[in-house]
Coordinates of C-alpha atoms in Angstrom, one line a residue:
X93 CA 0.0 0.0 0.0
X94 CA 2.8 2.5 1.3
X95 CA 4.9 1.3 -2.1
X96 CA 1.6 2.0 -4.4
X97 CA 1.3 5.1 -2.8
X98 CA 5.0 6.8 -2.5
X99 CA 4.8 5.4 -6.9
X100 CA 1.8 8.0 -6.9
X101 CA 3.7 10.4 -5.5
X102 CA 6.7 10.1 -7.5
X103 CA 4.7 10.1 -10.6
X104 CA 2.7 13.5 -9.2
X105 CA 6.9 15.3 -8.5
X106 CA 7.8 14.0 -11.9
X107 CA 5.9 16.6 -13.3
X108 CA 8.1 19.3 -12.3
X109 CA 7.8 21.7 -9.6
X110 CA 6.6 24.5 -11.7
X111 CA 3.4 22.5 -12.4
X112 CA 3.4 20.9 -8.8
X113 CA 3.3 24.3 -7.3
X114 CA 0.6 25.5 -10.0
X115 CA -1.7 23.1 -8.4
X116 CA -0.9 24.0 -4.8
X117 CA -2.2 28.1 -5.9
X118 CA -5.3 26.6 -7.6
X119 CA -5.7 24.5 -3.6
X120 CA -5.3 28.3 -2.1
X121 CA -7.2 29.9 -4.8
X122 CA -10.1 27.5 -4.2
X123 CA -10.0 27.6 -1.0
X124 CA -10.2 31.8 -0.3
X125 CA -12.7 31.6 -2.9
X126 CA -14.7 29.5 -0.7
X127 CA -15.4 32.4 1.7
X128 CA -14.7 35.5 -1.0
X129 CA -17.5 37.0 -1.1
X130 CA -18.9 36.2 2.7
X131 CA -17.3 39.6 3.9
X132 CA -19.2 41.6 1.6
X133 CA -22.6 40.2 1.8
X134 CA -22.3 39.8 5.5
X135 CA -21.4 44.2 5.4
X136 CA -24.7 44.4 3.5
X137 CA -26.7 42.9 6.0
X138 CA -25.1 44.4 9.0
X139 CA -25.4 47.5 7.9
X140 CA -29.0 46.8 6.0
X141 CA -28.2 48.7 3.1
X142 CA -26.1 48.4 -0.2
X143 CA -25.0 52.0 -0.6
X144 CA -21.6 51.9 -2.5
X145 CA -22.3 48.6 -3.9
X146 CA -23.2 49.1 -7.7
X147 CA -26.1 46.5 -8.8
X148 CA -24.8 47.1 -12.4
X149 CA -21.3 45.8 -11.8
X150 CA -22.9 42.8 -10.0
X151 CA -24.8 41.6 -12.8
X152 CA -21.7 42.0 -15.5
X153 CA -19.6 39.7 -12.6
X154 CA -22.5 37.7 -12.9
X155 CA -22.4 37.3 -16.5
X156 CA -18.6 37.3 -16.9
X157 CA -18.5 34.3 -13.9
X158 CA -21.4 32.0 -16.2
X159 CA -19.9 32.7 -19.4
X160 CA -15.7 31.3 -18.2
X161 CA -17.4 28.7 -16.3
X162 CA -18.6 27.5 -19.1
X163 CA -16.0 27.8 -21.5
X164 CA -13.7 26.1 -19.1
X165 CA -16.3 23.2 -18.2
X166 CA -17.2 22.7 -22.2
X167 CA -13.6 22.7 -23.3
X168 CA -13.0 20.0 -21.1
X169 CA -9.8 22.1 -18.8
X170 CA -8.1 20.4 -15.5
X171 CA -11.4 20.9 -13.2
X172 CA -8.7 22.5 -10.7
X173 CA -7.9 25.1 -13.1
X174 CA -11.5 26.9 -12.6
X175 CA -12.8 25.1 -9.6
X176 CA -13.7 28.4 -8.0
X177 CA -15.9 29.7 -10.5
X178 CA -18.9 27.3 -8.9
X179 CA -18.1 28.4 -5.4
X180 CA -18.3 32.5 -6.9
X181 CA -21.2 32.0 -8.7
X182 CA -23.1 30.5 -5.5
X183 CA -21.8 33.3 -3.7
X184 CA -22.5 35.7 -6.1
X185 CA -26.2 34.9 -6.3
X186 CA -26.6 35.6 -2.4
X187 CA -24.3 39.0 -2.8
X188 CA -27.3 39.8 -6.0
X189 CA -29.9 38.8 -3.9
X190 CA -29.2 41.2 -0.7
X191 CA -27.8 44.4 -3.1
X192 CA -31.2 44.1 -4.9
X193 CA -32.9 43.6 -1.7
X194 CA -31.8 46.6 -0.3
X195 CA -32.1 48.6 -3.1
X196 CA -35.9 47.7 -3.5
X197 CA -35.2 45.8 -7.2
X198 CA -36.5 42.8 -6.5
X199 CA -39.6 43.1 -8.6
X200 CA -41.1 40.8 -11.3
X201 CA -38.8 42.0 -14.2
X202 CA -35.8 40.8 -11.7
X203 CA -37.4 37.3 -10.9
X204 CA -38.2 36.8 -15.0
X205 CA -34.5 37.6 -15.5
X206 CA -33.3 34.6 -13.2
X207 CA -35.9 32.3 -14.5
X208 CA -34.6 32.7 -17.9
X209 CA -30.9 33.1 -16.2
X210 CA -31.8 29.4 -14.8
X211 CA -32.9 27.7 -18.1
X212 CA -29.7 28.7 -19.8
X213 CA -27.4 28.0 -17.3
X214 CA -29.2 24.2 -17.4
X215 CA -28.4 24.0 -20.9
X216 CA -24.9 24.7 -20.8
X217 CA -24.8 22.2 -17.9
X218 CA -26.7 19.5 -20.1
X219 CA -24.1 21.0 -23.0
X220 CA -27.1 21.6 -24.7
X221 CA -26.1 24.9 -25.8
X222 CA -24.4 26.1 -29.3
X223 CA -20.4 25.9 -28.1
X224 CA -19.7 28.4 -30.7
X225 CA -21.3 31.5 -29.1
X226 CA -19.4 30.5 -25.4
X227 CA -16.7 30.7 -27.7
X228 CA -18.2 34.1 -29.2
X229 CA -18.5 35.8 -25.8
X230 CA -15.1 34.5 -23.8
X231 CA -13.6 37.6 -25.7
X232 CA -16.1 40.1 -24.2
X233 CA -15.5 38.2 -20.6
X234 CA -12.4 40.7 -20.0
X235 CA -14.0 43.9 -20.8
X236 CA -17.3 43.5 -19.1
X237 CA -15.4 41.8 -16.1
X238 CA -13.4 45.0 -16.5
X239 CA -15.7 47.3 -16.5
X240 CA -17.9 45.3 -13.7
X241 CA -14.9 46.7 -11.6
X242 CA -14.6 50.3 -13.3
X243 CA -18.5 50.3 -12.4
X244 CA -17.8 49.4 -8.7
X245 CA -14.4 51.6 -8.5
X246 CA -17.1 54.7 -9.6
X247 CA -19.7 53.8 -7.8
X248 CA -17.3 54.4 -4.6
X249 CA -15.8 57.4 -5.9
X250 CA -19.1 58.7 -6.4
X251 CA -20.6 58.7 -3.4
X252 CA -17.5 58.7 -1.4
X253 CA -18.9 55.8 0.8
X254 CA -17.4 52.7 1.0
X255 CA -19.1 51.6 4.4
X256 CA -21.0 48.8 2.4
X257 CA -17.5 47.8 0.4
X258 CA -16.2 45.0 2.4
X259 CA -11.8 45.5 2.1
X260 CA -11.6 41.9 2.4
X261 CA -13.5 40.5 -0.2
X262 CA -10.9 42.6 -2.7
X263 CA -8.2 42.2 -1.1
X264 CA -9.3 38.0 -1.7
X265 CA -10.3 39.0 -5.1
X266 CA -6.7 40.9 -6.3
X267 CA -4.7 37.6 -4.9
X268 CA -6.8 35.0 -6.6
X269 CA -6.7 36.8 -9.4
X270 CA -2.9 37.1 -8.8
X271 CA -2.5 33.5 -8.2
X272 CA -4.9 32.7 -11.6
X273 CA -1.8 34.5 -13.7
X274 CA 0.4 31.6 -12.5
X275 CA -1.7 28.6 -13.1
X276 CA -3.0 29.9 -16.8
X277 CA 0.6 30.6 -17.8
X278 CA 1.9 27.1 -16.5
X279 CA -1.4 25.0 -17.3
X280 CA -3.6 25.7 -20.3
X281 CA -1.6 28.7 -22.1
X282 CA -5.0 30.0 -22.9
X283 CA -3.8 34.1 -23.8
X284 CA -7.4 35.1 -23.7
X285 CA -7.5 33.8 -19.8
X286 CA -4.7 35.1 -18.9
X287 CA -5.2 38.6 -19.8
X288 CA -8.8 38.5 -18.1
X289 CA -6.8 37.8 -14.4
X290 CA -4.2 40.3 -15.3
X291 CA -6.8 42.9 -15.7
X292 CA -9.1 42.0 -13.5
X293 CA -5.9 42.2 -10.6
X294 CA -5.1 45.4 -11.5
X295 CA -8.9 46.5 -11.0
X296 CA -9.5 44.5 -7.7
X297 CA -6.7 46.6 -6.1
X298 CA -8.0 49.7 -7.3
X299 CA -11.4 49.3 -5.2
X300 CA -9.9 47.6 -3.0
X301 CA -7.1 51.0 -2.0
X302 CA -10.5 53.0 -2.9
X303 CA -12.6 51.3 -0.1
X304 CA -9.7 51.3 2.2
X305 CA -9.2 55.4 1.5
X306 CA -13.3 56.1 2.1
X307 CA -13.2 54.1 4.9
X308 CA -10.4 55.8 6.4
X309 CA -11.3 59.1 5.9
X310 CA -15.2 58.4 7.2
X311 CA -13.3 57.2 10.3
X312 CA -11.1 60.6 10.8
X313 CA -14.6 62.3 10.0

């Protein structure tokens, strides 16, 4: 058993260290992405409110989360590779659900949106839908993931309010992001990937040195 196991082992190292320690940032990635977005949704409901928080830039993170889920599960990548796009997306749908809440837009236009959300999303689990527009909109993931971010940066500097703006949940979101960088260069080589995380951790830090400069200065106020 030991001498079946230590051959596993061996055979895992033989892959070289640069891929062995790809794997370990896509365990850590994973893992903060578990709890990402727990920060900011439990802000919103201390606080009750959703000031700060732009509903806009939700729903492009929204999109752009679906749409590279999906390209990575219908391409058939290393599960590892995008494992926490799953764990977002449940997250993201509870963050979408109290911002609306406390923004009163949870009327019947909102719950028609989700229901037809729902039945695409089935059929891209079932791989029931056209591969060729996934493939279409991948390209458009960076931009609107991008400007999901820009939305969110404004949406602070705007109101010069980041009491709803949980620091964490960015500071988590520049250093998965960070990590992603890494395991797309070493792993799949997929150029279109890797300069979505390269923007996207440029971004994070901006709201997240935004949220930690409103917060400070509401403080000193």
């Amino acid at each position: 058993m030991s001498g079946a196991l230590g051959d596993v082992v061996s055979e895992y190292l033989e892959r070289g260290l640069v891929l062995v320690i790809a794997d370990l940032l896509s365990l850590i990635t994973v893992s903060s992405c578990l709890v990402i977005k727990v920060p900011q949704i439990n802000t919103i409901r201390a606080n009750e409110s959703s000031k700060g928080i732009s509903v806009l830039g939700l729903c492009l993170e929204l999109f752009s989360y679906t749409v590279m889920l999906s390209y990575n599960y219908t391409s058939g990548y290393d599960f590892l590779s995008y494992m926490e796009y799953p764990v977002l997306l449940l997250q993201e749908y509870a963050l979408i659900y109290y911002a609306f809440k406390y923004q009163d837009l949870l009327g019947r236009r909102t719950q028609l949106v989700a229901v037809l959300y729902s039945i695409v999303a089935t059929l891209i689990y079932l791989k029931l839908f056209p591969v060729i527009i996934l493939t279409f909109l991948v390209p458009f993931c960076t931009p609107i993931g991008a400007t999901s971010k820009v939305l969110q940066l404004l949406a602070i500097l705007r109101t010069k309010d980041a009491s709803s703006v949980s620091r964490t949940t960015w500071a988590l979101s520049a250093f998965t992001n960070m990590t992603r960088i890494y395991t797309v260069f070493f792993q799949s080589h997929d150029w279109m990937l890797l300069s979505n995380f390269l923007i996207s951790t440029f971004l994070s830090a901006s709201v997240f040195g935004a949220a930690c400069f409103y917060k400070k200065k509401a403080k000193a106020e």
